[in-house]
Amino acid sequence: MAESVALALALAAAGTVAYWVRRIARAEAAPSRGGAPGADDAAKAASAAELSRFAQEILSEARLPSDTKLFDDILRDSVDRLLARAPGLSIAVWKRAAAGDELLCRTGALAVLSPDELRVPPREWEAAEAVSRGLEWRGNAARLAPSLATRGAASVRLIAWGRGALKGLLMAADAPQGRALDQAAAELDLLSVHFSAAAALALSLWEMERSKKRLEGGLSTLHQVASTITARRESTVENLEAVVSIVAKALNADLCAFLLLDEKTRELVVQEGAYGLSGDEGSLYRLSLDREEASSVRVFRSGIPFITGDAMNDPNVLPQFAKLWKCHSLIVVPLTSEGRRIGVMRVGSFQKEFFTREHVGFVELIAEEAVVLLEGAMLTRRLAETNERLAEVNRIKDDFVSTVSHEFKTPLTSIKGFTTVMLEETPGALTADQKRFLTIIGSACDRLTALVSDLLDIARLEGGARMEFVPVSVTEALRHCQEVHQWQADGRTIDLRVEIPEGVPQVRGDMSWLRQVLDNLFSNAIKFTPPGGKVEVTVVDRGDGVELVVADTGIGISAEDQAHIFEKFYRAKSRSGPTAPGTGLGLAIAKAVVEKHEGKLWFESELGRGSRFHLLLPAVARNQWAQRGPEQALRSGGPHRSAQAPAQTPDTATGENNPVARRTS
């Protein structure tokens, strides 16, 4: 965070210098009035270019002025760079800060003069600050400081830089004619802007450092509180005990406790786990909000912290509670969360006048953060309880879906069977309309069957379906899928190619479930590729794994849909026509299956440019592959259905009656 802020400040400072460079350069390069460009214009352009180079020089090695020494070094280095360009000048730089005026450097004719001889009178200092380009003395610098003339520095220019808590003067001296001053006028202006930007950056960085040091102690304590609460999320009492213990030890206090509001009784209740208390019923008292004479109640109602050095004799404290806790010094601060008061925090000491106002500020800081941490801990407990209830509801939902899905299967099978019999005209001849209606019924039945099957698969996967992992032949699995889906590709005049190199290792998996994943990827690629397109499946041996890539030249997936493509029931919006048939569960099932195989499934796609789905599965060790043949790998359990290629019908090209396509999203 601090580094980001520092970088932003540095960029702002550099931007300020760059702005003035452009402004001065434009003024230098402005063409002469009254005609075509001449030698003067060329000279101005060269001068502007030289000024830009000077700006780049002083910014190229710019360091963050994180302390006074670095700031002073930045100013001295910049002066050295100016003198390298204008050796005839003599430079002195004054800095005015909280510690007083300091002469940072003096060069040339000014180097032999003492700080007192170079000191600028207050009136001239103020006058230089009031004029943007500073003040000048041509041939009469003795009026500013008599010692200047004795050293041949008869012409002087004073330019103010910085403002507020960090500022100063840039003094440039020259011979009586002041030619070097004139020649380096733009560079001097730029240098003063650079000094001002560096001063602004330094003040910001130093303030950040001071804030950091002020909070160091508090942050260390807060870190301990946060770490302790994170490690003890289960018990609210342990959370409170951990917080008050850390705070009390940080303050060398004898007592520390939280009094939280009981909204039902409107009482402040001392919480269990308080530091330094015995834990009996007398110490863990309840305090009604009607007792405004109590300091804790007043702090709760007003939100104003309270401190006393002698609680037992302070009329603003109920003496019985001070004596109960045996404390003399007492701090009470409010606990506020998003404008809502939830209680108070009390810190006590057995010594009189032990706490100061600085302690109050520290306890307030702790209280502000402790509210967040404590509410987070209590929220975690409530969330855990809610999660338990949701898990139970989810289990009931899964049981319901599983039961209903199984109950649907029998009537759907009957409907499908009788529809097929009627379409075959076994009971009698049908009219054209009757055939059309029965075909629609059959297609709808297929979609419902696919939905029921997908729901059962999702329920099984989420319920921890048992899979039989054996070595599986990638070649056998892909050739099987190619055979199953070739009719679908041919029906849409799509070129389906499967390229498998020799020597591809087997993968560890459940053949039936992996076939379902491959069926989904094949079917989706074909379904979402326009007629005449191409679907290409390739295999790459990655050593420890085997990567399968299913690439198509289809419609692609929009950026909007890509973030949701593996979500259950999500179906990408079609940009080119009606949405393709599907349940929106295929890719969700595929993702879940691949994860159970300890593999990865991802994709790359661009709307209108096709998609590439990547499936990476762990490979079986080569020696195991040699010992087990691919025919053994095919004997494995899996989902409740397997893909079989149906007879091609007139509407199979759309995927309506394709049992494989019905599994896809």
XYZ file of C-alpha atoms in Angstrom:
665
model
C 0.000 0.000 0.000
C 2.698 2.473 1.051
C 4.772 1.600 -1.997
C 1.790 2.243 -4.278
C 1.141 5.623 -2.700
C 4.817 6.549 -2.951
C 4.861 5.587 -6.612
C 1.746 7.640 -7.279
C 3.284 10.663 -5.546
C 6.505 10.264 -7.490
C 4.597 10.114 -10.768
C 2.667 13.221 -9.785
C 5.902 15.066 -9.038
C 7.408 13.969 -12.335
C 4.228 15.042 -14.097
C 4.515 18.511 -12.577
C 8.067 18.893 -13.834
C 7.096 17.560 -17.260
C 4.273 20.104 -17.464
C 6.614 22.996 -16.816
C 9.174 21.591 -19.236
C 6.601 21.619 -22.025
C 5.421 25.081 -21.035
C 8.921 26.581 -20.945
C 9.921 24.712 -24.095
C 6.933 26.058 -26.003
C 7.832 29.565 -24.920
C 11.437 29.054 -25.974
C 10.467 27.508 -29.307
C 7.761 30.023 -30.218
C 8.465 31.356 -33.761
C 9.429 34.952 -34.342
C 6.702 37.382 -35.255
C 6.247 38.684 -38.725
C 7.361 36.073 -41.161
C 9.039 32.868 -42.119
C 11.193 30.942 -39.670
C 14.760 32.172 -39.487
C 17.960 31.600 -37.602
C 16.395 32.885 -34.354
C 13.621 30.317 -34.599
C 16.095 27.517 -35.189
C 18.075 28.642 -32.164
C 14.946 28.683 -30.027
C 14.028 25.203 -31.148
C 17.506 23.958 -30.281
C 17.278 25.657 -26.886
C 13.916 23.988 -26.211
C 15.320 20.599 -27.150
C 18.292 21.152 -24.865
C 15.938 22.111 -22.028
C 13.996 18.882 -22.509
C 17.217 16.902 -22.308
C 18.087 18.673 -19.076
C 14.689 17.759 -17.632
C 15.225 14.141 -18.592
C 18.602 14.197 -16.889
C 17.312 15.435 -13.539
C 14.379 13.023 -13.641
C 16.227 9.971 -14.970
C 17.939 9.148 -11.701
C 15.235 10.533 -9.434
C 15.013 8.765 -6.083
C 12.203 8.874 -3.582
C 13.101 11.451 -0.888
C 12.158 9.076 1.927
C 14.289 10.948 4.461
C 15.957 14.358 4.851
C 19.365 13.177 3.671
C 17.987 11.730 0.434
C 16.025 14.917 -0.192
C 19.139 17.048 0.277
C 21.112 14.730 -2.012
C 18.477 15.058 -4.745
C 18.780 18.858 -4.648
C 22.596 18.769 -4.670
C 22.688 16.281 -7.575
C 20.352 18.499 -9.583
C 22.578 21.505 -8.956
C 25.601 19.512 -10.165
C 23.779 18.668 -13.397
C 22.958 22.342 -13.947
C 26.559 23.407 -13.362
C 27.728 20.824 -15.881
C 25.710 22.781 -18.456
C 26.375 26.274 -17.117
C 29.833 26.247 -15.501
C 29.902 30.056 -15.348
C 27.196 30.137 -12.673
C 27.683 30.075 -8.931
C 24.848 28.380 -7.022
C 23.680 28.375 -3.421
C 20.601 26.540 -2.120
C 18.819 27.424 1.098
C 16.341 25.085 2.781
C 13.814 26.259 5.370
C 12.229 23.492 7.460
C 10.993 22.978 11.017
C 14.568 22.715 12.261
C 15.397 26.144 10.811
C 17.272 27.508 7.791
C 20.050 25.386 6.330
C 22.498 26.129 3.525
C 22.540 22.890 1.524
C 25.249 23.773 -0.958
C 27.304 26.634 -2.384
C 29.505 26.508 -5.457
C 31.862 28.649 -7.519
C 32.376 32.182 -6.251
C 29.916 31.504 -3.422
C 31.777 28.475 -2.083
C 34.168 30.565 0.024
C 31.399 32.573 1.686
C 30.005 31.554 5.053
C 26.313 30.860 5.642
C 26.018 34.197 7.470
C 27.509 36.038 4.478
C 25.019 34.335 2.158
C 21.997 34.692 4.403
C 19.033 36.307 2.639
C 17.202 39.027 4.606
C 13.583 38.106 5.539
C 12.134 40.902 3.399
C 13.875 39.685 0.237
C 12.953 36.073 1.053
C 9.272 36.975 1.266
C 9.511 39.107 -1.879
C 11.073 36.222 -3.840
C 8.234 33.910 -2.706
C 5.669 36.386 -3.972
C 7.070 36.474 -7.536
C 6.907 33.337 -9.675
C 10.238 33.946 -11.464
C 11.964 35.355 -8.374
C 14.048 38.508 -7.929
C 17.133 39.771 -9.782
C 19.985 42.158 -9.039
C 22.021 43.125 -12.100
C 25.381 44.597 -11.186
C 24.189 45.638 -7.739
C 24.103 42.345 -5.808
C 25.826 44.120 -2.930
C 22.401 45.499 -2.023
C 21.376 41.927 -1.246
C 24.605 40.904 0.507
C 27.781 43.066 0.508
C 30.048 40.005 0.467
C 28.719 38.973 -2.967
C 30.322 41.879 -4.774
C 33.703 41.176 -3.214
C 33.707 37.781 -4.871
C 32.780 39.050 -8.323
C 29.141 37.937 -8.054
C 27.615 41.261 -8.946
C 24.487 39.837 -10.587
C 22.192 37.521 -8.600
C 18.842 35.820 -9.124
C 16.733 34.480 -6.258
C 13.994 31.895 -7.009
C 11.755 30.490 -4.289
C 10.848 26.788 -4.260
C 8.521 24.617 -2.192
C 5.883 25.768 0.232
C 4.602 25.202 3.745
C 6.796 23.087 6.006
C 9.516 22.550 3.402
C 10.686 25.354 1.152
C 13.752 27.364 0.272
C 15.613 29.641 -2.106
C 17.715 28.938 -5.157
C 20.450 31.594 -5.496
C 22.300 31.904 -8.808
C 25.199 34.400 -9.089
C 27.157 35.669 -12.104
C 29.550 38.384 -13.225
C 28.167 41.943 -13.518
C 26.962 41.423 -17.083
C 24.849 38.408 -16.043
C 25.297 36.541 -19.334
C 25.396 33.131 -17.689
C 22.208 33.995 -15.826
C 20.484 34.847 -19.084
C 21.716 31.746 -20.853
C 20.569 29.445 -18.044
C 17.324 31.274 -17.214
C 15.060 28.470 -18.429
C 17.168 25.821 -16.665
C 16.955 27.780 -13.408
C 13.163 27.991 -13.739
C 13.016 24.271 -14.382
C 15.303 23.521 -11.442
C 13.087 25.489 -9.056
C 10.030 23.550 -10.287
C 11.927 20.297 -9.746
C 12.845 21.379 -6.195
C 9.193 22.233 -5.462
C 7.959 18.865 -6.756
C 10.606 17.027 -4.734
C 9.620 18.993 -1.612
C 5.928 18.156 -2.029
C 6.779 14.496 -2.531
C 9.102 14.497 0.482
C 6.474 16.023 2.788
C 3.946 13.387 1.746
C 6.389 10.533 2.250
C 7.555 11.822 5.614
C 3.984 12.181 6.842
C 3.313 8.611 5.766
C 6.367 7.442 7.705
C 5.278 9.334 10.820
C 1.806 7.804 10.595
C 3.348 4.383 10.195
C 5.451 4.800 13.335
C 2.487 6.098 15.337
C 0.500 3.013 14.408
C 3.303 0.484 14.729
C 2.478 -0.528 18.262
C -1.239 -0.661 17.596
C -0.833 -2.625 14.386
C 1.354 -5.192 16.120
C -1.295 -5.684 18.758
C -4.047 -5.799 16.161
C -2.114 -8.422 14.236
C -1.921 -10.588 17.343
C -5.636 -10.104 17.956
C -6.522 -10.999 14.374
C -4.247 -14.038 14.329
C -5.642 -15.318 17.614
C -9.247 -14.885 16.552
C -8.574 -16.544 13.212
C -7.099 -19.542 15.004
C -10.046 -19.777 17.418
C -13.122 -19.218 15.344
C -15.141 -21.921 17.074
C -15.618 -20.240 20.466
C -16.797 -16.664 20.970
C -15.671 -16.817 24.617
C -12.156 -17.796 23.532
C -12.173 -14.945 21.010
C -13.035 -12.406 23.707
C -10.503 -13.872 26.110
C -7.765 -13.719 23.467
C -8.504 -10.081 22.575
C -8.636 -8.726 26.134
C -5.522 -10.650 27.118
C -3.463 -9.220 24.262
C -4.737 -5.668 24.834
C -4.128 -5.810 28.587
C -0.579 -7.057 28.124
C 0.121 -4.405 25.473
C -0.964 -1.663 27.925
C 0.446 -3.330 31.064
C -3.110 -3.158 32.379
C -4.513 -5.329 35.172
C -8.082 -5.601 33.875
C -9.718 -5.662 30.465
C -13.253 -6.658 29.523
C -15.978 -6.237 26.934
C -19.485 -5.228 27.970
C -21.825 -6.093 25.106
C -25.425 -5.037 24.680
C -28.165 -7.566 25.346
C -30.830 -6.153 23.035
C -33.624 -8.113 24.705
C -33.013 -6.798 28.229
C -31.352 -3.488 27.222
C -28.402 -4.221 29.502
C -24.631 -4.087 29.135
C -23.304 -7.516 30.053
C -19.708 -8.260 31.096
C -18.585 -11.062 28.810
C -16.930 -14.263 29.915
C -13.189 -14.473 29.383
C -12.479 -10.984 30.767
C -8.824 -10.428 31.670
C -8.025 -10.074 35.382
C -11.521 -10.944 36.637
C -12.325 -13.989 38.719
C -15.169 -15.052 36.462
C -17.723 -15.371 39.249
C -21.236 -13.955 39.026
C -20.270 -10.837 40.971
C -17.561 -9.817 38.492
C -19.608 -10.655 35.397
C -22.390 -8.213 36.195
C -25.195 -6.730 34.082
C -25.728 -2.967 33.889
C -29.053 -1.453 32.828
C -28.945 1.314 30.230
C -31.219 3.332 32.531
C -28.347 3.858 34.995
C -26.847 6.935 33.384
C -24.695 7.610 36.443
C -22.542 4.669 35.358
C -19.553 5.623 33.197
C -20.064 2.608 30.910
C -23.667 3.608 30.190
C -22.703 7.220 29.479
C -19.953 6.128 27.084
C -22.356 3.714 25.372
C -25.014 6.400 24.909
C -22.729 9.312 23.964
C -19.946 7.506 22.131
C -17.394 9.679 24.000
C -14.474 7.840 25.706
C -13.984 8.217 29.459
C -10.755 8.191 31.516
C -10.100 8.602 35.215
C -7.028 8.180 37.386
C -8.920 7.355 40.606
C -12.106 5.453 39.823
C -12.891 4.588 43.440
C -13.187 8.262 44.386
C -14.430 9.714 41.088
C -18.079 10.877 41.318
C -18.501 10.001 37.625
C -17.953 6.313 38.380
C -20.214 3.980 40.358
C -17.931 3.168 43.293
C -19.303 -0.333 43.935
C -18.213 -1.553 40.499
C -14.788 0.112 40.782
C -14.299 -1.559 44.158
C -15.603 -4.849 42.768
C -12.892 -4.759 40.126
C -10.365 -3.203 42.580
C -9.236 -0.703 39.924
C -8.104 2.895 40.315
C -7.259 3.964 36.758
C -9.978 3.292 34.217
C -10.542 3.744 30.464
C -13.935 3.123 28.859
C -14.372 3.379 25.071
C -17.411 2.654 22.892
C -17.699 -0.322 20.537
C -19.370 0.904 17.365
C -20.077 -1.002 14.176
C -21.340 0.929 11.130
C -22.900 3.614 13.314
C -24.539 1.071 15.630
C -23.325 0.819 19.231
C -22.860 -2.769 20.372
C -21.147 -2.255 23.741
C -18.106 -0.781 25.508
C -14.567 -1.847 26.282
C -13.165 -1.279 29.791
C -9.454 -1.287 30.643
C -8.325 -0.878 34.258
C -5.207 -0.657 36.399
C -4.662 -1.137 40.129
C -2.410 1.951 40.090
C -3.638 5.530 40.286
C -3.103 7.914 37.342
C -1.706 5.068 35.277
C -3.293 5.879 31.897
C -2.825 8.936 29.667
C -4.781 10.397 26.756
C -2.436 8.561 24.404
C -3.612 5.299 25.953
C -7.189 6.333 25.264
C -6.406 6.814 21.577
C -4.696 3.437 21.468
C -7.633 1.654 23.125
C -10.025 3.400 20.728
C -8.022 2.079 17.794
C -8.029 -1.420 19.251
C -11.765 -1.167 19.930
C -12.517 -0.120 16.357
C -10.672 -3.095 14.940
C -11.809 -5.479 17.658
C -15.426 -4.749 16.732
C -14.757 -5.919 13.201
C -12.838 -8.964 14.360
C -15.326 -9.943 17.036
C -18.314 -9.458 14.781
C -16.436 -11.456 12.162
C -15.914 -14.266 14.660
C -19.562 -14.225 15.713
C -20.600 -14.002 12.075
C -18.414 -17.030 11.325
C -20.258 -18.941 14.015
C -23.626 -17.904 12.606
C -22.462 -18.768 9.093
C -21.340 -22.207 10.273
C -24.779 -22.808 11.722
C -26.387 -21.542 8.522
C -24.119 -23.760 6.424
C -25.168 -26.767 8.456
C -28.813 -25.937 7.811
C -28.116 -25.333 4.112
C -26.252 -28.630 3.866
C -29.276 -30.372 5.316
C -31.591 -28.542 2.899
C -29.254 -29.430 0.027
C -29.285 -33.082 1.066
C -33.090 -33.052 1.135
C -33.090 -31.380 -2.287
C -30.721 -33.999 -3.710
C -32.853 -36.785 -2.285
C -35.940 -35.169 -3.787
C -34.318 -34.728 -7.213
C -33.031 -38.291 -7.171
C -36.402 -39.696 -6.158
C -38.370 -37.634 -8.663
C -35.891 -38.396 -11.443
C -36.185 -42.124 -10.822
C -39.971 -41.852 -10.721
C -39.930 -39.968 -14.062
C -37.868 -42.594 -15.814
C -40.539 -45.326 -15.839
C -43.386 -43.281 -17.384
C -40.947 -41.624 -19.816
C -39.756 -45.039 -20.949
C -43.352 -46.110 -21.472
C -44.221 -42.947 -23.397
C -41.157 -43.304 -25.583
C -41.844 -46.989 -26.213
C -45.492 -46.564 -27.160
C -44.646 -43.533 -29.322
C -42.087 -45.597 -31.224
C -44.580 -48.420 -31.704
C -47.202 -46.017 -33.027
C -44.690 -44.374 -35.394
C -43.886 -47.815 -36.753
C -47.641 -48.031 -37.520
C -47.945 -51.385 -35.803
C -51.473 -50.578 -34.514
C -52.465 -49.122 -37.861
C -51.710 -46.535 -40.492
C -51.147 -42.886 -39.459
C -51.880 -39.636 -41.195
C -49.075 -37.167 -41.900
C -50.220 -34.889 -39.055
C -50.373 -37.814 -36.636
C -46.794 -38.779 -37.527
C -45.648 -35.205 -37.072
C -47.349 -34.927 -33.672
C -45.931 -38.255 -32.476
C -42.448 -37.240 -33.657
C -42.708 -34.050 -31.589
C -43.821 -36.134 -28.581
C -40.847 -38.440 -29.081
C -38.415 -35.518 -29.287
C -39.842 -33.952 -26.133
C -39.590 -37.316 -24.409
C -35.935 -37.563 -25.422
C -35.217 -34.122 -23.965
C -36.946 -35.012 -20.690
C -35.037 -38.297 -20.544
C -31.757 -36.438 -21.055
C -32.675 -33.921 -18.334
C -33.574 -36.691 -15.884
C -30.325 -38.526 -16.668
C -28.268 -35.366 -16.214
C -30.016 -34.586 -12.927
C -29.241 -38.086 -11.694
C -25.602 -37.701 -12.744
C -25.273 -34.344 -10.976
C -26.857 -35.800 -7.837
C -24.490 -38.763 -7.924
C -21.421 -36.581 -8.442
C -22.353 -34.169 -5.669
C -23.135 -37.116 -3.422
C -19.653 -38.575 -3.910
C -20.262 -41.093 -6.675
C -17.914 -44.054 -6.480
C -15.624 -44.346 -9.482
C -13.468 -47.295 -10.451
C -10.120 -45.906 -11.567
C -8.189 -48.162 -13.916
C -5.765 -47.569 -16.799
C -7.836 -46.294 -19.710
C -6.735 -46.319 -23.351
C -7.081 -42.806 -24.775
C -7.013 -44.228 -28.301
C -9.887 -46.647 -27.625
C -11.961 -43.960 -25.907
C -11.496 -41.421 -28.712
C -12.111 -43.913 -31.527
C -15.308 -44.988 -29.807
C -16.504 -41.381 -29.531
C -15.561 -40.715 -33.138
C -17.646 -43.700 -34.252
C -20.613 -42.595 -32.131
C -20.568 -38.987 -33.370
C -19.574 -39.506 -36.993
C -23.244 -39.688 -38.026
C -23.910 -36.367 -36.299
C -21.001 -34.725 -38.143
C -21.983 -36.268 -41.492
C -25.549 -35.073 -41.089
C -24.273 -31.485 -40.792
C -21.541 -31.910 -43.452
C -18.868 -31.257 -40.819
C -15.352 -32.600 -41.222
C -14.637 -34.576 -38.016
C -10.997 -35.557 -37.565
C -9.310 -37.375 -34.682
C -5.500 -37.420 -34.688
C -3.800 -39.681 -32.131
C -0.011 -40.102 -32.200
C 1.541 -43.470 -31.526
C 2.718 -44.335 -28.035
C 0.208 -42.203 -26.137
C 0.170 -43.455 -22.519
C -2.964 -44.656 -20.803
C -4.677 -42.388 -18.296
C -6.006 -43.184 -14.874
C -9.773 -42.977 -14.939
C -13.241 -44.459 -15.038
C -13.957 -45.293 -18.673
C -17.726 -44.761 -18.565
C -17.492 -41.358 -16.919
C -14.648 -40.289 -19.222
C -16.680 -41.356 -22.241
C -19.466 -39.107 -21.042
C -17.040 -36.158 -20.826
C -15.707 -36.850 -24.334
C -19.246 -37.338 -25.707
C -20.159 -33.911 -24.377
C -17.125 -32.198 -25.914
C -17.588 -33.950 -29.278
C -21.320 -33.243 -29.428
C -21.001 -29.597 -28.412
C -18.276 -28.962 -30.990
C -20.438 -30.469 -33.759
C -23.686 -28.899 -32.574
C -22.274 -25.370 -32.440
C -20.332 -25.558 -35.711
C -22.200 -24.398 -38.850
C -22.540 -26.862 -41.762
C -19.330 -27.155 -43.768
C -17.143 -26.450 -40.741
C -14.467 -28.580 -39.105
C -13.987 -30.286 -35.728
C -10.480 -31.525 -34.976
C -9.446 -33.625 -31.961
C -5.748 -33.906 -31.116
C -3.789 -35.636 -28.358
C -0.531 -34.443 -26.758
C 1.640 -36.488 -24.414
C 2.617 -34.142 -21.563
C 4.726 -36.674 -19.670
C 2.839 -36.871 -16.386
C -0.429 -36.256 -18.176
C -2.242 -36.576 -21.484
C -3.893 -33.511 -23.001
C -6.856 -33.857 -25.364
C -7.869 -30.820 -27.415
C -11.259 -30.540 -29.130
C -11.141 -27.587 -31.555
C -13.949 -26.382 -33.799
C -14.629 -23.610 -36.303
C -18.010 -22.879 -34.766
C -19.804 -19.815 -33.467
C -17.538 -19.438 -30.427
C -18.427 -18.238 -26.936
C -18.893 -14.583 -26.036
C -16.838 -12.993 -23.255
C -20.062 -12.528 -21.287
C -20.866 -16.254 -21.407
C -17.339 -17.541 -20.775
C -17.429 -16.785 -17.041
C -20.551 -18.963 -16.602
C -20.023 -21.758 -19.111
C -19.381 -24.437 -16.429
C -22.326 -23.425 -14.225
C -25.258 -25.775 -13.825
C -28.231 -25.055 -16.101
C -26.382 -22.195 -17.819
C -26.914 -22.022 -21.566
C -24.992 -19.558 -23.672
C -27.085 -16.970 -25.474
C -27.271 -17.618 -29.203
C -26.200 -14.677 -31.396
C -27.070 -16.317 -34.686
C -30.471 -17.922 -34.201
C -32.512 -20.130 -31.834
C -30.702 -21.538 -28.834
C -29.385 -25.043 -29.482
C -31.169 -27.852 -27.608
C -29.668 -29.006 -24.330
C -30.140 -29.072 -20.564
C -27.303 -26.748 -19.584
C -25.820 -29.524 -17.411
C -23.380 -31.230 -19.784
C -20.321 -29.042 -19.142
C -21.088 -28.844 -15.410
C -21.081 -32.666 -15.289
C -17.908 -32.806 -17.388
C -16.126 -30.362 -15.085
C -17.144 -32.325 -11.981
C -16.034 -35.637 -13.501
C -12.651 -34.241 -14.564
C -12.033 -32.780 -11.105
C -12.764 -36.162 -9.522
C -10.132 -37.566 -11.873
C -7.671 -34.936 -10.556
C -7.525 -33.477 -14.042
C -8.235 -30.081 -15.578
C -10.803 -28.851 -18.094
C -10.518 -25.411 -19.656
C -11.186 -23.642 -22.924
C -10.264 -20.770 -25.224
C -12.855 -19.148 -27.415
C -13.656 -16.035 -29.390
C -17.068 -15.144 -30.673
C -17.313 -16.046 -34.341
C -13.859 -17.717 -34.354
C -14.601 -21.118 -32.788
C -13.560 -22.773 -29.515
C -10.788 -25.027 -28.178
C -11.563 -27.221 -25.154
C -8.582 -28.733 -23.334
C -8.850 -31.872 -21.201
C -5.780 -32.846 -19.157
C -5.783 -36.220 -17.368
C -3.052 -37.850 -15.244
C -1.126 -40.512 -17.136
C -0.554 -44.041 -15.910
C 3.092 -45.007 -15.340
C 4.622 -46.551 -18.457
C 5.373 -49.895 -16.782
C 1.730 -50.248 -15.693
C 0.618 -49.472 -19.235
C 2.816 -52.249 -20.591
C 1.367 -54.761 -18.110
C -2.324 -53.976 -18.789
C -3.924 -54.024 -22.192
C -6.493 -51.480 -23.347
C -9.230 -54.126 -23.375
C -8.907 -54.380 -19.568
C -9.277 -50.613 -19.214
C -12.665 -50.728 -20.895
C -14.119 -52.921 -18.158
C -15.130 -50.270 -15.652
C -18.251 -48.982 -13.928
C -19.592 -45.459 -14.463
C -22.753 -43.495 -15.050
C -26.080 -45.186 -15.428
C -26.080 -44.961 -19.223
C -23.558 -45.414 -22.015
C -23.434 -43.748 -25.400
C -24.768 -45.817 -28.266
C -25.026 -44.612 -31.858
C -28.728 -44.558 -32.891
C -30.020 -45.164 -36.349
C -29.947 -41.978 -38.355
C -33.346 -40.346 -38.908
C -34.321 -37.294 -40.935
C -34.064 -34.990 -37.930
C -30.904 -36.431 -36.374
C -28.820 -33.647 -37.895
C -30.409 -31.241 -35.389
C -29.563 -33.500 -32.481
C -33.237 -33.782 -31.380
C -33.185 -37.593 -31.192
C -29.482 -38.006 -30.468
C -29.010 -39.543 -27.002
C -25.432 -38.296 -26.911
C -26.330 -34.738 -27.861
C -28.965 -34.740 -25.140
C -26.214 -34.834 -22.523
C -24.554 -31.670 -23.743
C -25.119 -28.159 -22.557
